[in-house]
């Protein structure tokens, strides 16, 4: 090969090598490489990861578990018990955990039918337990569960194959201030639209940017166009963090989303205190 041709091809060869390297990295390696560094936690917390879907099964469930395991190991924030056994929700067992991560567990109401188990979960949170809800953890539930989460899946007009504009609405909030430097960004993921959602009940951190051209090509069902995608709330003494993101696998090792999720866990586990009072929808993101 002529030297000049080789030089011309170098960027392409480089790109190919980079792509091959990324491809050869395991999902755990990708999570590890992209996690933010945090200060030493006050303690190592115990988390239950529950991933059983009783409706649609996401194929990102496994990488969700990988993400949690690696995040716990790397940050020292928590140790995870991975189990889909409902026995962990019984009153004498649930208090072993500082928080529960609901990892894409669609339609929990169809599995957790027992009234006593439901009450056990709700009272655990009201007394100070933490909830970290990923994507379809917000799809379904009985009325108290939906109230605790702060919304219920309605539809996803902004689907998994699209790249959408996200408004970083509360850009100085500790959980999202470092995500893309507190600015808006684009993400390829399936974005949920919620019913039984009222911004007055929680602190919305991120939302669909409804001034965006690409987002505007789709139509959602809400008259107020308030399409929140991440929020925090208090539920009794409990702490709840919700992420509508988490359909596509790549989201689970996206360095910017990981920043938000690590801080979300720090809040849920009581490592940091953050504002959870509701704020009005910022003017920049008001419907046109
Ligand atoms: Zn989904």
Coordinates of C-alpha atoms and ligand atoms in Angstrom, one line a residue:
X1 CA 0.0 0.0 0.0
X2 CA 1.3 3.4 -0.9
X3 CA 2.2 5.6 2.1
X4 CA -0.1 8.4 1.1
X5 CA -3.1 6.0 0.8
X6 CA -2.2 4.4 4.1
X7 CA -2.2 7.9 5.7
X8 CA -5.5 8.7 4.1
X9 CA -7.0 5.6 5.5
X10 CA -5.5 6.0 9.0
X11 CA -8.6 7.8 10.5
X12 CA -10.8 5.0 9.2
X13 CA -8.5 2.3 10.6
X14 CA -8.4 4.2 13.9
X15 CA -12.2 4.3 14.0
X16 CA -12.4 0.7 13.2
X17 CA -10.0 -0.2 16.0
X18 CA -11.9 2.0 18.5
X19 CA -15.2 0.3 17.5
X20 CA -13.6 -3.1 17.9
X21 CA -12.3 -2.2 21.3
X22 CA -15.7 -0.9 22.5
X23 CA -17.3 -4.1 21.1
X24 CA -14.8 -6.3 22.9
X25 CA -15.4 -4.6 26.2
X26 CA -17.9 -6.4 28.4
X27 CA -20.9 -4.5 29.6
X28 CA -19.4 -4.6 33.1
X29 CA -16.2 -3.0 31.7
X30 CA -18.3 -0.3 30.0
X31 CA -20.2 0.5 33.2
X32 CA -16.9 0.6 35.2
X33 CA -15.2 2.8 32.7
X34 CA -18.0 5.3 32.6
X35 CA -18.9 5.6 36.3
X36 CA -18.2 8.9 38.0
X37 CA -15.8 9.0 41.0
X38 CA -17.6 10.0 44.3
X39 CA -16.5 10.7 47.8
X40 CA -16.3 7.9 50.3
X41 CA -19.8 6.9 51.4
X42 CA -20.8 7.1 55.1
X43 CA -21.5 3.4 55.1
X44 CA -22.1 0.4 52.8
X45 CA -25.8 0.2 52.3
X46 CA -27.9 -2.9 51.5
X47 CA -30.0 -2.9 48.4
X48 CA -32.6 -5.4 47.0
X49 CA -32.7 -5.5 43.2
X50 CA -36.0 -6.8 42.0
X51 CA -36.2 -7.4 38.3
X52 CA -39.2 -9.6 37.6
X53 CA -41.5 -8.4 34.9
X54 CA -45.1 -9.5 35.0
X55 CA -45.8 -7.8 31.7
X56 CA -43.4 -6.8 28.9
X57 CA -39.9 -8.1 29.5
X58 CA -37.1 -5.7 28.7
X59 CA -33.9 -7.2 27.4
X60 CA -32.0 -4.5 29.3
X61 CA -32.9 -6.2 32.6
X62 CA -29.5 -8.1 32.7
X63 CA -27.4 -5.0 32.0
X64 CA -29.4 -3.2 34.7
X65 CA -28.3 -5.9 37.2
X66 CA -24.7 -5.6 35.9
X67 CA -24.8 -1.8 36.2
X68 CA -26.0 -2.1 39.9
X69 CA -23.3 -4.7 40.8
X70 CA -20.5 -2.7 39.3
X71 CA -21.8 0.6 40.7
X72 CA -22.0 -0.9 44.2
X73 CA -18.5 -2.3 43.9
X74 CA -16.8 0.8 42.4
X75 CA -18.5 3.4 44.5
X76 CA -18.7 1.5 47.8
X77 CA -22.2 2.8 48.2
X78 CA -24.0 -0.5 48.4
X79 CA -24.1 -4.2 48.2
X80 CA -26.9 -5.7 46.1
X81 CA -29.1 -8.8 46.7
X82 CA -30.4 -9.8 43.4
X83 CA -33.7 -11.7 43.8
X84 CA -37.1 -11.9 42.3
X85 CA -38.5 -13.7 45.3
X86 CA -41.4 -11.8 46.8
X87 CA -40.5 -13.2 50.2
X88 CA -38.1 -10.3 50.6
X89 CA -41.0 -7.9 50.8
X90 CA -42.5 -9.5 53.9
X91 CA -42.3 -7.2 56.9
X92 CA -39.6 -9.2 58.7
X93 CA -37.3 -9.2 55.6
X94 CA -37.8 -5.9 53.9
X95 CA -36.2 -3.9 56.7
X96 CA -32.9 -5.5 56.0
X97 CA -32.6 -3.3 53.0
X98 CA -31.8 0.4 52.9
X99 CA -33.4 0.7 49.5
X100 CA -35.1 -1.3 46.8
X101 CA -34.1 -1.0 43.1
X102 CA -37.0 -1.8 40.9
X103 CA -35.2 -2.7 37.7
X104 CA -37.7 -2.8 34.8
X105 CA -40.2 -4.8 36.7
X106 CA -43.3 -4.3 34.6
X107 CA -46.8 -4.6 36.0
X108 CA -45.8 -5.4 39.6
X109 CA -49.5 -5.4 40.6
X110 CA -49.9 -8.7 38.7
X111 CA -47.2 -10.4 40.8
X112 CA -47.6 -8.6 44.2
X113 CA -51.2 -9.4 44.6
X114 CA -51.2 -10.1 48.3
X115 CA -52.6 -7.2 50.2
X116 CA -50.3 -7.7 53.2
X117 CA -47.2 -7.7 50.9
X118 CA -48.3 -4.5 49.3
X119 CA -48.9 -2.9 52.6
X120 CA -45.5 -4.1 53.8
X121 CA -43.7 -2.4 50.8
X122 CA -45.7 0.9 51.2
X123 CA -45.2 1.1 55.0
X124 CA -41.5 0.3 54.6
X125 CA -41.1 3.3 52.3
X126 CA -43.3 5.6 54.5
X127 CA -41.1 4.7 57.4
X128 CA -37.9 5.8 55.6
X129 CA -37.0 3.1 53.0
X130 CA -35.6 4.1 49.6
X131 CA -36.9 3.4 46.1
X132 CA -34.9 3.6 42.9
X133 CA -37.2 3.0 40.0
X134 CA -35.9 2.3 36.5
X135 CA -38.0 2.7 33.4
X136 CA -40.9 0.1 33.4
X137 CA -40.9 0.1 37.2
X138 CA -43.2 3.0 36.5
X139 CA -45.4 0.8 34.3
X140 CA -48.3 -0.5 36.5
X141 CA -48.9 -0.8 40.2
X142 CA -51.8 -0.5 42.5
X143 CA -53.0 3.0 43.6
X144 CA -50.6 3.4 46.5
X145 CA -47.6 2.1 44.5
X146 CA -48.4 4.6 41.7
X147 CA -48.8 7.4 44.3
X148 CA -45.4 6.4 45.8
X149 CA -43.7 6.4 42.3
X150 CA -45.5 9.6 41.2
X151 CA -46.8 8.5 37.9
X152 CA -47.9 5.6 35.8
X153 CA -46.9 4.6 32.2
X154 CA -49.4 5.7 29.6
X155 CA -47.6 5.4 26.3
X156 CA -44.3 6.0 24.5
X157 CA -44.8 8.2 21.4
X158 CA -41.1 9.0 21.6
X159 CA -39.8 5.5 21.0
X160 CA -36.6 3.5 21.5
X161 CA -35.2 4.0 18.0
X162 CA -35.3 7.8 18.1
X163 CA -32.8 10.3 19.5
X164 CA -34.7 12.9 21.5
X165 CA -34.0 16.2 23.1
X166 CA -34.0 16.2 26.9
X167 CA -34.4 19.3 29.0
X168 CA -32.2 19.4 32.1
X169 CA -34.9 21.4 33.9
X170 CA -33.4 21.8 37.3
X171 CA -29.8 22.4 36.2
X172 CA -28.5 23.4 39.7
X173 CA -30.0 20.4 41.5
X174 CA -27.2 18.2 42.9
X175 CA -28.6 15.1 41.2
X176 CA -28.4 16.5 37.6
X177 CA -26.1 19.5 37.8
X178 CA -23.2 17.6 36.3
X179 CA -25.2 15.8 33.6
X180 CA -23.9 17.5 30.4
X181 CA -22.9 20.4 32.6
X182 CA -26.5 21.0 33.6
X183 CA -27.5 21.6 30.0
X184 CA -30.0 19.9 27.7
X185 CA -28.8 16.9 25.7
X186 CA -29.9 14.2 23.3
X187 CA -30.6 10.6 24.2
X188 CA -31.6 7.6 22.3
X189 CA -34.1 5.8 24.4
X190 CA -37.8 5.0 24.8
X191 CA -39.3 7.9 26.7
X192 CA -42.4 7.3 28.8
X193 CA -45.4 9.5 28.9
X194 CA -47.2 9.4 32.3
X195 CA -50.8 9.4 33.6
X196 CA -51.5 9.8 37.3
X197 CA -48.6 12.3 37.2
X198 CA -48.8 15.7 38.8
X199 CA -45.6 17.8 39.0
X200 CA -46.9 19.3 42.3
X201 CA -46.2 15.9 44.0
X202 CA -42.5 15.8 43.2
X203 CA -39.4 17.6 42.1
X204 CA -39.0 17.1 38.4
X205 CA -35.4 17.1 37.3
X206 CA -35.6 16.3 33.6
X207 CA -38.3 16.4 31.0
X208 CA -38.9 16.1 27.3
X209 CA -37.9 19.4 25.6
X210 CA -41.2 20.3 24.0
X211 CA -39.6 23.2 22.1
X212 CA -37.4 20.8 20.2
X213 CA -38.0 20.3 16.5
X214 CA -37.4 16.5 16.6
X215 CA -39.6 16.0 19.6
X216 CA -42.3 18.2 18.2
X217 CA -42.8 15.8 15.3
X218 CA -44.5 13.4 17.7
X219 CA -47.7 14.2 19.6
X220 CA -48.2 13.2 23.2
X221 CA -51.5 12.8 25.1
X222 CA -51.1 15.6 27.7
X223 CA -52.7 19.0 27.2
X224 CA -50.1 20.5 29.5
X225 CA -47.3 18.9 27.6
X226 CA -45.6 18.2 30.9
X227 CA -43.6 15.1 30.1
X228 CA -41.3 14.5 33.0
X229 CA -38.6 11.9 32.7
X230 CA -36.7 12.0 36.0
X231 CA -37.8 13.2 39.5
X232 CA -37.3 12.9 43.2
X233 CA -39.8 12.9 45.9
X234 CA -40.4 12.2 49.6
X235 CA -43.0 9.6 50.4
X236 CA -43.7 9.8 54.1
X237 CA -40.1 9.6 55.5
X238 CA -39.1 7.6 52.4
X239 CA -37.0 8.7 49.5
X240 CA -37.9 8.0 45.9
X241 CA -35.9 8.5 42.7
X242 CA -37.5 7.8 39.3
X243 CA -35.8 7.4 35.9
X244 CA -38.0 7.0 32.9
X245 CA -34.7 6.3 31.0
X246 CA -33.6 2.7 30.9
X247 CA -35.2 0.9 27.9
X248 CA -32.1 0.7 25.7
X249 CA -29.0 -1.2 26.9
X250 CA -26.6 1.7 26.0
X251 CA -28.3 3.9 28.6
X252 CA -26.9 1.7 31.4
X253 CA -23.3 2.7 30.6
X254 CA -24.0 6.2 29.3
X255 CA -21.5 8.3 31.5
X256 CA -24.0 11.2 31.8
X257 CA -26.9 9.0 32.9
X258 CA -24.6 7.2 35.3
X259 CA -23.8 10.5 36.9
X260 CA -27.5 11.1 37.6
X261 CA -28.1 7.6 38.8
X262 CA -25.2 7.6 41.2
X263 CA -26.4 10.8 42.7
X264 CA -30.0 9.4 42.7
X265 CA -28.8 6.5 44.8
X266 CA -26.9 8.8 47.1
X267 CA -30.2 10.6 47.7
X268 CA -32.3 7.5 48.1
X269 CA -29.7 6.0 50.6
X270 CA -29.6 9.2 52.7
X271 CA -26.0 10.0 51.8
X272 CA -27.1 13.4 50.6
X273 CA -30.1 15.6 51.2
X274 CA -31.6 17.4 48.2
X275 CA -34.5 19.6 47.5
X276 CA -37.7 17.6 46.8
X277 CA -40.3 20.3 46.9
X278 CA -42.1 20.8 43.6
X279 CA -41.1 23.7 41.3
X280 CA -43.1 25.1 38.4
X281 CA -42.2 24.0 34.9
X282 CA -39.4 26.3 33.7
X283 CA -40.3 28.9 31.1
X284 CA -37.8 27.7 28.6
X285 CA -39.6 24.4 28.3
X286 CA -43.2 25.7 28.3
X287 CA -45.4 24.5 25.5
X288 CA -45.3 26.7 22.4
Ligands
LIG1 ZN1 -39.4 0.2 27.5

